XYZ file of C-alpha atoms in Angstrom:
665
model
C 0.000 0.000 0.000
C 1.238 3.472 -0.786
C 0.578 5.456 1.273
C 0.221 3.193 4.319
C -3.054 3.383 6.262
C -3.281 6.482 8.492
C -3.637 4.363 11.646
C -0.023 3.178 11.317
C 1.411 6.665 11.900
C -1.150 7.405 14.622
C -0.123 4.189 16.376
C 3.560 5.079 16.143
C 2.922 8.567 17.582
C 1.370 7.082 20.749
C 4.191 4.554 21.020
C 6.915 7.213 20.656
C 5.301 9.424 23.299
C 5.079 6.659 25.900
C 8.522 5.306 24.958
C 10.127 8.704 25.611
C 8.499 8.792 29.061
C 9.700 5.245 29.770
C 13.279 5.985 28.674
C 13.400 9.031 30.944
C 12.124 6.935 33.849
C 14.759 4.241 33.277
C 17.526 6.843 32.960
C 16.601 8.155 36.425
C 16.925 4.691 38.034
C 19.797 4.293 40.471
C 22.128 1.520 39.350
C 23.996 -0.853 41.654
C 26.264 -3.910 41.196
C 24.553 -7.271 40.611
C 25.763 -10.876 40.233
C 24.737 -12.997 37.241
C 25.192 -16.757 37.676
C 25.701 -18.831 34.516
C 24.734 -22.524 34.120
C 28.328 -23.684 34.719
C 28.383 -21.863 38.079
C 30.509 -18.963 36.881
C 29.445 -15.596 38.338
C 29.609 -12.472 36.179
C 29.389 -8.892 37.455
C 26.802 -6.480 36.086
C 24.927 -3.258 36.813
C 21.207 -3.133 37.540
C 19.132 -1.198 34.979
C 22.101 -1.146 32.598
C 23.383 -4.667 31.921
C 21.533 -6.916 29.452
C 21.733 -10.649 28.742
C 23.091 -9.842 25.283
C 25.983 -7.883 26.819
C 26.809 -10.831 29.083
C 26.764 -13.176 26.071
C 29.007 -10.791 24.087
C 31.508 -10.672 26.960
C 31.823 -14.452 26.708
C 31.916 -14.722 22.916
C 30.492 -12.630 20.099
C 29.713 -15.855 18.253
C 27.673 -17.024 21.238
C 25.815 -13.710 21.432
C 24.987 -13.758 17.723
C 23.704 -17.352 17.808
C 21.449 -16.875 20.853
C 17.733 -16.434 20.317
C 16.540 -15.549 23.798
C 17.592 -15.466 27.459
C 16.240 -17.323 30.451
C 16.519 -15.163 33.579
C 15.700 -16.847 36.883
C 13.927 -19.538 34.854
C 11.751 -17.064 32.906
C 12.142 -16.430 29.165
C 13.220 -12.825 28.490
C 14.404 -10.637 25.595
C 18.182 -10.590 25.211
C 18.083 -6.770 25.405
C 15.891 -6.576 28.504
C 17.636 -4.828 31.394
C 18.661 -6.993 34.353
C 17.562 -5.439 37.641
C 18.829 -7.802 40.376
C 21.034 -10.808 41.110
C 19.909 -13.615 38.857
C 20.656 -16.843 37.053
C 21.087 -16.644 33.283
C 20.779 -19.213 30.508
C 21.368 -18.349 26.848
C 19.144 -20.361 24.510
C 19.832 -21.152 20.870
C 17.443 -22.260 18.128
C 17.888 -25.946 18.979
C 16.057 -25.288 22.250
C 12.281 -25.844 22.062
C 11.446 -22.640 23.951
C 13.820 -20.650 21.747
C 12.179 -22.072 18.615
C 8.799 -20.804 19.785
C 10.267 -17.336 20.344
C 11.962 -17.424 16.929
C 8.737 -18.399 15.169
C 6.719 -15.894 17.203
C 9.041 -13.116 16.009
C 8.660 -14.427 12.459
C 4.875 -14.164 12.848
C 5.272 -10.455 13.674
C 7.355 -10.008 10.513
C 4.603 -11.708 8.526
C 2.049 -9.465 10.254
C 4.004 -6.373 9.222
C 4.101 -7.573 5.604
C 0.366 -8.377 5.616
C -0.526 -4.997 7.095
C 1.689 -3.132 4.617
C 0.270 -5.054 1.644
C -3.390 -5.596 2.524
C -4.159 -3.010 5.193
C -7.045 -4.553 7.112
C -7.166 -5.714 10.726
C -4.621 -8.164 12.097
C -5.918 -10.682 14.639
C -3.759 -13.387 16.280
C -0.261 -14.396 15.140
C 1.161 -17.183 17.342
C 3.941 -19.751 16.931
C 2.707 -23.325 16.379
C 4.331 -26.762 16.594
C 6.278 -26.098 13.405
C 6.293 -22.502 12.251
C 3.706 -19.796 12.748
C 0.632 -18.117 11.260
C -1.167 -14.795 11.265
C -4.906 -14.147 10.849
C -6.221 -11.042 9.074
C -9.673 -9.916 7.979
C -8.935 -9.665 4.249
C -8.838 -12.144 1.375
C -5.995 -12.855 -1.025
C -2.902 -15.043 -1.207
C -0.301 -13.071 -3.136
C 2.638 -14.879 -1.526
C 5.182 -13.492 -3.989
C 4.411 -9.865 -3.050
C 4.264 -10.693 0.670
C 7.594 -12.536 0.570
C 9.121 -9.545 -1.209
C 8.097 -7.312 1.704
C 9.357 -9.925 4.173
C 12.812 -9.908 2.544
C 13.034 -6.124 2.852
C 11.999 -6.310 6.518
C 14.738 -8.862 7.224
C 17.362 -6.686 5.535
C 16.340 -3.640 7.574
C 17.164 -5.419 10.855
C 14.264 -3.697 12.582
C 14.689 -3.957 16.378
C 11.950 -5.593 18.445
C 11.071 -3.038 21.133
C 8.925 -3.862 24.141
C 6.804 -1.237 25.868
C 4.216 -1.320 28.638
C 1.177 0.924 28.105
C -1.958 1.820 30.024
C -5.157 0.218 28.848
C -6.685 3.564 27.860
C -3.665 4.344 25.640
C -3.958 0.913 24.050
C -7.653 1.364 23.332
C -6.800 4.625 21.587
C -3.874 3.022 19.737
C -5.982 0.132 18.404
C -9.351 1.878 17.994
C -9.248 1.076 14.256
C -9.083 -2.700 14.966
C -12.209 -4.233 16.535
C -10.369 -7.503 17.196
C -7.619 -5.874 19.283
C -10.267 -3.844 21.136
C -12.080 -7.120 21.958
C -8.870 -8.615 23.296
C -8.305 -5.553 25.494
C -11.895 -5.534 26.759
C -12.326 -9.275 27.254
C -8.860 -10.707 27.904
C -6.765 -7.977 29.551
C -7.758 -7.715 33.209
C -4.812 -5.538 34.334
C -4.485 -1.715 34.080
C -1.445 -2.094 31.794
C -0.108 -4.596 29.284
C 2.714 -4.789 26.761
C 3.150 -4.264 23.045
C 6.080 -4.967 20.733
C 7.165 -2.830 17.814
C 9.202 -3.842 14.773
C 9.331 -1.216 12.029
C 5.818 0.214 11.537
C 4.106 -2.787 13.178
C 2.957 -2.433 16.780
C 1.038 -5.342 18.249
C -0.338 -6.517 21.569
C 2.158 -9.131 22.777
C 3.718 -10.532 25.934
C 6.866 -11.566 24.052
C 9.716 -12.240 24.248
C 11.275 -11.811 20.792
C 14.574 -11.988 18.939
C 16.720 -8.815 19.008
C 15.872 -7.669 15.479
C 14.292 -8.883 12.246
C 17.709 -9.625 10.707
C 18.004 -12.633 13.041
C 15.544 -14.434 10.754
C 17.852 -15.736 8.024
C 15.433 -17.847 5.971
C 11.656 -17.446 5.895
C 8.966 -18.852 3.614
C 5.180 -18.636 3.438
C 3.753 -22.129 3.113
C -0.036 -22.016 2.756
C -3.195 -20.105 3.515
C -6.637 -21.134 4.702
C -9.854 -19.667 5.989
C -10.469 -19.447 9.716
C -12.858 -17.899 12.213
C -12.234 -15.386 14.959
C -11.160 -17.446 17.983
C -12.356 -20.600 16.195
C -16.023 -19.636 16.542
C -17.902 -20.494 13.332
C -20.521 -17.861 14.206
C -17.884 -15.113 14.327
C -16.079 -13.243 11.529
C -14.392 -15.160 8.726
C -10.634 -14.545 8.472
C -7.705 -15.485 6.268
C -4.850 -17.400 7.907
C -1.383 -17.383 6.336
C 1.202 -19.908 7.553
C 4.974 -19.685 7.416
C 8.226 -21.280 8.515
C 11.641 -19.787 9.286
C 15.164 -20.857 10.250
C 18.457 -19.284 11.321
C 20.229 -20.546 8.179
C 19.313 -21.360 4.586
C 20.546 -24.977 4.796
C 17.913 -25.742 7.429
C 15.265 -24.281 5.124
C 16.433 -26.458 2.211
C 16.427 -29.533 4.451
C 12.940 -28.660 5.672
C 11.607 -28.315 2.119
C 13.059 -31.723 1.150
C 11.477 -33.180 4.256
C 8.099 -31.706 3.291
C 8.346 -33.280 -0.161
C 8.903 -36.705 1.396
C 6.154 -36.119 3.962
C 3.707 -35.213 1.154
C 4.367 -38.586 -0.488
C 3.536 -40.246 2.831
C 0.418 -38.177 3.594
C -2.077 -40.638 5.078
C -4.958 -38.945 3.260
C -3.293 -39.660 -0.090
C -2.407 -43.235 0.879
C -5.923 -43.828 2.215
C -7.386 -42.681 -1.083
C -4.893 -44.488 -3.346
C -5.130 -47.785 -1.447
C -8.894 -47.524 -0.912
C -8.597 -47.682 2.871
C -10.920 -44.872 3.955
C -12.545 -41.604 2.933
C -14.489 -38.669 4.349
C -17.787 -37.202 3.197
C -19.419 -33.849 3.906
C -22.561 -35.693 5.014
C -20.713 -36.563 8.238
C -17.757 -34.167 8.708
C -14.976 -35.518 10.883
C -16.308 -39.082 10.801
C -14.341 -41.543 8.708
C -15.786 -44.131 6.332
C -13.492 -47.165 6.557
C -13.604 -49.340 3.460
C -12.956 -53.111 3.739
C -9.169 -52.835 3.510
C -9.044 -50.001 6.024
C -11.416 -51.866 8.335
C -9.033 -54.845 8.114
C -6.165 -52.723 9.506
C -8.494 -51.318 12.176
C -9.526 -54.830 13.225
C -5.961 -56.176 13.332
C -4.855 -53.346 15.630
C -7.788 -53.989 17.959
C -7.020 -57.712 18.006
C -3.364 -56.932 18.800
C -4.555 -55.153 21.936
C -7.044 -57.890 22.811
C -4.311 -60.534 22.693
C -2.412 -58.552 25.326
C -5.555 -57.880 27.377
C -5.982 -61.602 27.891
C -2.356 -61.983 28.973
C -2.309 -58.927 31.255
C -5.568 -59.315 33.158
C -7.704 -56.679 31.467
C -11.454 -57.234 31.168
C -13.142 -55.824 28.080
C -16.442 -54.058 28.773
C -19.098 -52.206 26.782
C -20.773 -49.041 28.024
C -23.481 -46.727 26.604
C -22.768 -44.007 24.062
C -25.394 -41.593 25.398
C -25.638 -40.364 28.981
C -27.786 -37.930 30.899
C -26.184 -34.608 31.715
C -26.333 -35.726 35.362
C -23.394 -38.082 34.726
C -21.334 -35.300 33.121
C -22.179 -32.938 35.974
C -20.906 -35.516 38.450
C -17.689 -36.081 36.483
C -17.138 -32.351 35.942
C -17.225 -32.551 32.152
C -20.480 -30.579 31.910
C -18.811 -27.655 33.668
C -15.446 -27.826 31.886
C -15.970 -29.731 28.625
C -19.564 -29.129 27.517
C -18.650 -27.006 24.483
C -16.589 -29.915 23.123
C -19.472 -32.387 23.445
C -22.458 -33.184 21.251
C -25.474 -32.460 23.447
C -29.202 -32.696 22.744
C -32.610 -32.835 24.401
C -34.488 -36.068 25.094
C -37.939 -35.680 26.649
C -36.982 -32.312 28.171
C -33.757 -33.690 29.687
C -30.242 -32.889 28.470
C -28.107 -35.744 27.151
C -24.668 -35.968 25.583
C -22.658 -38.351 23.426
C -19.701 -39.550 25.438
C -16.337 -37.921 24.618
C -14.480 -40.372 26.889
C -15.150 -43.658 28.694
C -13.978 -42.941 32.238
C -17.291 -41.720 33.778
C -19.105 -44.807 32.459
C -16.438 -47.074 33.914
C -16.871 -45.330 37.271
C -20.582 -46.195 37.117
C -19.623 -49.824 36.422
C -17.253 -49.902 39.400
C -19.874 -48.438 41.748
C -22.871 -50.547 40.738
C -22.175 -52.947 43.638
C -19.924 -53.037 46.738
C -16.258 -53.796 45.992
C -13.717 -55.715 48.053
C -9.959 -55.152 48.324
C -9.595 -58.692 46.911
C -11.024 -57.519 43.536
C -8.349 -54.868 43.078
C -6.708 -54.094 40.785
C -9.777 -54.119 38.525
C -8.769 -53.408 34.921
C -11.567 -52.328 32.566
C -10.804 -51.929 28.844
C -13.114 -50.674 26.106
C -12.972 -49.757 22.418
C -15.939 -47.449 22.949
C -17.104 -45.112 20.180
C -16.364 -41.536 21.261
C -17.542 -38.212 19.841
C -15.961 -34.802 20.337
C -17.336 -31.613 18.825
C -14.175 -30.423 17.104
C -14.442 -27.196 15.145
C -14.804 -27.822 11.413
C -11.661 -25.805 10.704
C -9.634 -28.018 13.048
C -10.593 -31.306 11.349
C -7.635 -32.891 9.575
C -7.835 -36.370 8.040
C -7.609 -39.115 10.647
C -5.484 -37.047 13.033
C -8.341 -34.761 14.126
C -11.812 -36.275 13.909
C -15.182 -36.048 15.613
C -15.936 -39.774 15.810
C -13.244 -42.230 16.910
C -12.410 -45.216 19.069
C -9.462 -45.607 21.378
C -7.949 -48.484 23.301
C -9.186 -46.998 26.537
C -8.558 -48.670 29.888
C -9.140 -47.654 33.489
C -7.432 -49.465 36.321
C -9.075 -49.217 39.746
C -6.453 -50.083 42.328
C -5.374 -49.637 45.929
C -2.850 -46.962 46.781
C -0.157 -49.571 47.466
C -0.729 -51.124 44.014
C -0.122 -47.936 41.996
C 3.612 -48.473 41.487
C 3.229 -52.032 40.135
C 0.314 -51.016 37.903
C 2.339 -48.148 36.436
C 5.194 -50.569 35.743
C 2.701 -52.899 34.074
C 1.324 -50.094 31.904
C 4.822 -49.057 30.810
C 5.754 -52.653 29.996
C 2.521 -53.032 27.992
C 3.303 -49.811 26.165
C 6.843 -50.891 25.281
C 5.605 -54.287 24.083
C 3.096 -52.774 21.627
C 5.395 -50.053 20.329
C 8.237 -52.525 19.822
C 5.881 -54.548 17.603
C 4.911 -51.422 15.657
C 8.564 -50.448 15.313
C 8.362 -47.069 17.019
C 11.020 -45.299 19.032
C 9.614 -43.721 22.205
C 10.077 -40.468 24.060
C 8.693 -40.420 27.591
C 7.837 -37.369 29.701
C 6.637 -36.972 33.277
C 4.121 -34.117 33.515
C 3.889 -32.728 37.045
C 1.437 -30.705 39.141
C 0.061 -27.624 37.317
C -0.569 -24.276 39.005
C -4.297 -25.020 39.162
C -4.910 -28.469 40.616
C -7.313 -30.445 42.770
C -6.331 -32.367 45.882
C -3.525 -32.231 48.439
C 0.082 -31.405 47.534
C 1.298 -34.385 49.561
C -0.902 -36.704 47.465
C 0.515 -35.205 44.277
C 4.090 -35.561 45.539
C 3.538 -39.237 46.327
C 1.919 -39.868 42.943
C 4.704 -38.117 41.037
C 7.312 -40.124 42.945
C 5.600 -43.394 41.979
C 5.545 -42.368 38.337
C 9.248 -41.491 38.566
C 10.030 -44.903 40.050
C 8.092 -46.644 37.296
C 9.931 -44.676 34.597
C 13.323 -45.335 36.189
C 12.700 -49.066 36.457
C 11.716 -49.192 32.782
C 15.340 -48.333 32.006
C 14.599 -45.731 29.325
C 15.497 -42.056 29.206
C 12.660 -39.703 30.068
C 12.114 -35.970 30.289
C 10.271 -33.668 32.654
C 7.380 -31.363 31.759
C 7.006 -29.144 34.800
C 3.441 -28.039 35.598
C 2.024 -29.862 32.553
C -0.018 -32.499 34.372
C -3.809 -32.722 34.247
C -5.676 -30.802 36.965
C -6.704 -34.106 38.561
C -3.325 -35.878 38.630
C 0.188 -36.253 37.174
C 0.716 -38.196 33.969
C 3.241 -39.830 31.690
C 3.079 -38.503 28.139
C 4.449 -40.696 25.376
C 5.609 -39.526 21.965
C 6.440 -41.930 19.148
C 8.959 -41.074 16.438
C 8.049 -42.236 12.943
C 10.358 -43.095 10.035
C 10.840 -39.364 9.331
C 11.682 -38.712 12.998
C 8.455 -36.779 13.495
C 6.974 -36.939 17.013
C 3.352 -38.028 17.518
C 1.415 -37.910 20.784
C -0.627 -41.107 21.014
C -0.354 -42.892 24.348
C -0.872 -41.587 27.859
C -0.811 -42.905 31.426
C -2.556 -40.694 34.002
C -3.188 -40.954 37.727
C -6.574 -39.666 38.898
C -7.533 -39.025 42.520
C -10.536 -36.813 41.727
C -13.018 -39.056 39.869
C -13.131 -41.534 42.794
C -14.146 -38.577 44.996
C -16.672 -37.143 42.536
C -18.344 -40.547 42.062
C -17.896 -41.517 45.728
C -16.120 -44.745 44.746
C -15.220 -46.974 47.676
C -14.114 -50.501 48.469
C -14.036 -52.608 51.613
C -10.537 -52.996 53.031
C -8.958 -56.032 54.623
C -9.831 -54.590 58.042
C -13.504 -54.130 57.134
C -13.258 -50.394 56.498
C -15.867 -49.807 53.787
C -14.945 -46.219 52.884
C -11.522 -46.678 51.288
C -10.969 -44.832 48.016
C -9.453 -46.525 44.959
C -7.018 -44.724 42.662
C -7.848 -44.626 38.939
C -5.155 -45.013 36.298
C -6.238 -43.832 32.845
C -4.315 -45.758 30.192
C -4.303 -45.567 26.381
C -1.547 -47.104 24.252
C -2.668 -46.799 20.655
C -4.729 -43.797 21.680
C -7.262 -42.993 18.990
C -7.192 -45.945 16.582
C -7.930 -43.496 13.760
C -4.921 -41.365 14.648
C -2.702 -44.424 15.026
C -3.690 -45.615 11.530
C -2.711 -42.180 10.183
C 0.672 -42.410 11.923
C 1.252 -45.974 10.679
C 0.228 -45.007 7.129
C 2.875 -42.317 7.039
C 5.467 -44.301 8.958
C 5.298 -47.255 6.548
C 4.618 -44.971 3.535
C 1.788 -47.357 2.632
C 4.116 -50.398 2.629
C 2.292 -52.325 5.329
C 4.093 -55.217 7.045
C 2.521 -58.580 6.208
C 0.742 -59.100 9.551
C -1.038 -55.737 9.221
C -1.370 -55.556 5.460
C -4.762 -55.313 3.710
C -3.068 -56.645 0.539
C -1.042 -59.636 1.581
C -0.779 -61.440 -1.757
C -1.864 -61.252 -5.382
C -2.305 -64.498 -7.337
C -1.327 -64.052 -10.999
C -2.025 -66.715 -13.676
C 0.404 -66.881 -16.614
C -2.446 -67.273 -19.090
C -6.238 -67.274 -19.200
C -6.412 -71.080 -19.262
C -4.943 -71.096 -15.723
C -7.508 -68.667 -14.280
C -9.438 -71.457 -12.595
C -6.296 -72.692 -10.831
C -5.459 -69.130 -9.753
C -8.925 -68.772 -8.242
C -8.456 -72.078 -6.387
C -5.149 -70.811 -4.942
C -6.794 -67.544 -3.889
C -9.669 -69.388 -2.222
C -7.360 -71.766 -0.365
C -5.271 -68.908 1.011
C -8.393 -66.935 1.847
C -9.797 -69.918 3.762
C -6.537 -70.030 5.709
C -7.251 -66.473 6.890
C -5.204 -64.306 4.539
C -6.099 -61.196 2.542
C -5.471 -62.415 -1.022
C -6.700 -61.250 -4.452
C -6.384 -62.638 -7.972
C -5.647 -60.644 -11.145
C -7.661 -62.030 -14.073
C -7.296 -58.972 -16.329
C -7.166 -60.355 -19.881
C -5.265 -57.496 -21.521
C -2.143 -57.408 -19.318
C 0.984 -59.535 -19.493
C 2.132 -61.426 -16.449
C 5.042 -59.023 -15.951
C 2.634 -56.108 -16.089
C 0.394 -57.765 -13.483
C 3.379 -58.398 -11.209
C 4.422 -54.752 -11.470
C 0.861 -53.585 -10.804
C 0.756 -55.729 -7.658
C 4.077 -54.317 -6.454
C 2.930 -50.733 -7.026
C -0.319 -51.497 -5.187
C 1.875 -52.661 -2.248
C 0.854 -56.324 -2.229
C 3.432 -57.995 0.001
C 3.790 -60.972 -2.352
C 2.952 -61.910 -5.927
C 2.117 -65.596 -6.441
C 2.585 -66.680 -10.043
C 1.057 -69.949 -11.224
C 3.707 -72.683 -11.567
C 2.397 -76.265 -11.717
C -1.172 -77.292 -11.073
C -0.197 -80.923 -10.499
C 2.219 -80.056 -7.658
C -0.066 -77.325 -6.294
C 2.794 -74.836 -6.360
C 3.336 -71.146 -7.135
C 6.245 -68.825 -7.862
C 6.733 -66.372 -4.973
C 8.026 -62.842 -5.485
C 8.062 -59.952 -2.948
C 6.981 -56.374 -3.626
C 10.693 -55.463 -3.491
C 11.169 -57.845 -6.439
C 12.944 -60.486 -4.384
C 12.314 -63.844 -6.127
C 11.803 -66.846 -3.829
C 11.038 -69.352 -6.580
C 8.653 -72.279 -6.607
C 6.840 -73.022 -3.335
C 3.963 -75.383 -2.558
C 0.687 -73.878 -1.393
C 1.161 -75.693 1.918
C 4.571 -74.043 2.352
C 3.127 -70.623 1.464
C 0.399 -70.990 4.101
C 2.951 -72.086 6.719
C 5.190 -69.108 5.981
C 2.278 -66.674 5.955
C 1.214 -67.991 9.362
C 4.774 -67.502 10.670
C 4.855 -63.912 9.406
C 1.485 -63.215 11.008
C 2.454 -64.735 14.348
C 5.898 -63.112 14.536
C 4.572 -59.701 13.422
C 7.845 -59.182 11.638
C 8.492 -55.829 9.986
C 10.339 -57.605 7.148
C 8.442 -59.668 4.577
C 11.045 -62.355 3.918
C 9.718 -65.647 2.680
């Protein structure tokens, strides 16, 4: 835009006035010596109201200072140029740190916001960092990425400093009077008399920060896609445009990321699901997947994998209703805290809801008769159908759906049984993920700031989770204050073939539901008011989500035991079609997913290649009818030669039982 909208200069005028007042106030501060303690224990001298984290970094090494993204002062993320005011600890974080990445991408979002405002005008909304990259929402339409990226490049070259400033609410309302969205944020979200903004170039935006020192710290930045969105995700509110981007501190990382995206696109589960006829979605039921026979086969095999372990590990499979009165959800607390994410409706003047999780129903099962200490631990498992009212804009293939099933289990146990049950859950988890071929990352999430129950109970629970993790013998990380409000938990990430993390499994301790449902059992001493502890446990998590992860992990090349296309029988000529059908039927009767290619117009070599491209694990070419044999070839074109049908069935059974990742005959 030329000229820029008038509000930009008006905004800057207010900022400059308040900034001059702030600078004068800081200049009048009395400085005194302070001590800054580094992670290695070294203590560095500084001056309050004068020394910055960047200056400390520069005194150590200019290379260190230039590579740092943000500082951590007394455990709190701060701008590198923020003045230190007292004795403190100091960490200097680079881009390889997760917190620093969020800051880096948040700063990149502001750069994108500046470009959008300069090109479109309009009203900026939210511009946060996300798991990988960032986005900004604006109330305009258009996707001229080339023009936007041109502005972005000029912003990076200008090395515009990020400047933080605290303003009074009345000044902010005047500053953003042109933008109804920012005014809403100030009126509805800001409960304090002052809050902060950040400026880079002409952009000034409401923001807590922190940020990188200047826009030149962003060395490589690209806009990746755009989509429509709604203000704060509310479909009844204004429609917005969302533009996504990604950035890195060097161009090599950007090139690597783009190559990675190309490979990820080939593995996209939505593409594989369509190409292999596994599943599809339809606007008649948004967020609810239609699983075709081959997709349903994978679904069923995964459920049976869990059921095999249930029998070995003392879990009892149950079935509970899909629809409950609102009274149940009021008791569990979901009506108060989760109602907007549920599907609710009226039945004969009463409110009902589709269940979004199984735990309240399992509590009803536990409490339907008196329980004895001898019955514990009681392990209920259920593949119940769950519904969650996800926003339409948040739906994404199988990874974010409205209707799903999960391998849900709830263990009701005595307090002294918690440690062993946690160990059992972790062993179960490792067993399943070893079969699926996943590498694990484990995290202990501890008591959040807002929690229910006694601190001593939380401390004991966290210690038991720690002991279970330590005895598993695997490395694990800590997520401070990231537990659920009702208890600490173990979060599990799996790494797929592209080293991407996926959150699927969880193990959670719950001391609150037993209280809310007044669950009790009779102790050994006759005390009939003892409370059980509930352990929430999911390993696959949502079966839909797990299928998406497996699709992309295997790139559609399913291992034999899980494959919906285990073998293709191929006759060498039409006169052998009847024999090929007999082979198919015999293998099918033995329990295998086998097809036969009777296409008259294709050569045998063409049929073999078609089967390999369709990811059939094996091609079975007709050999000799008299000997009841076939020629066996893998999808990787490994030739295993002539094998009897009996031998093929035996080997297929071995592959199924072993659940091997390699399809060697």
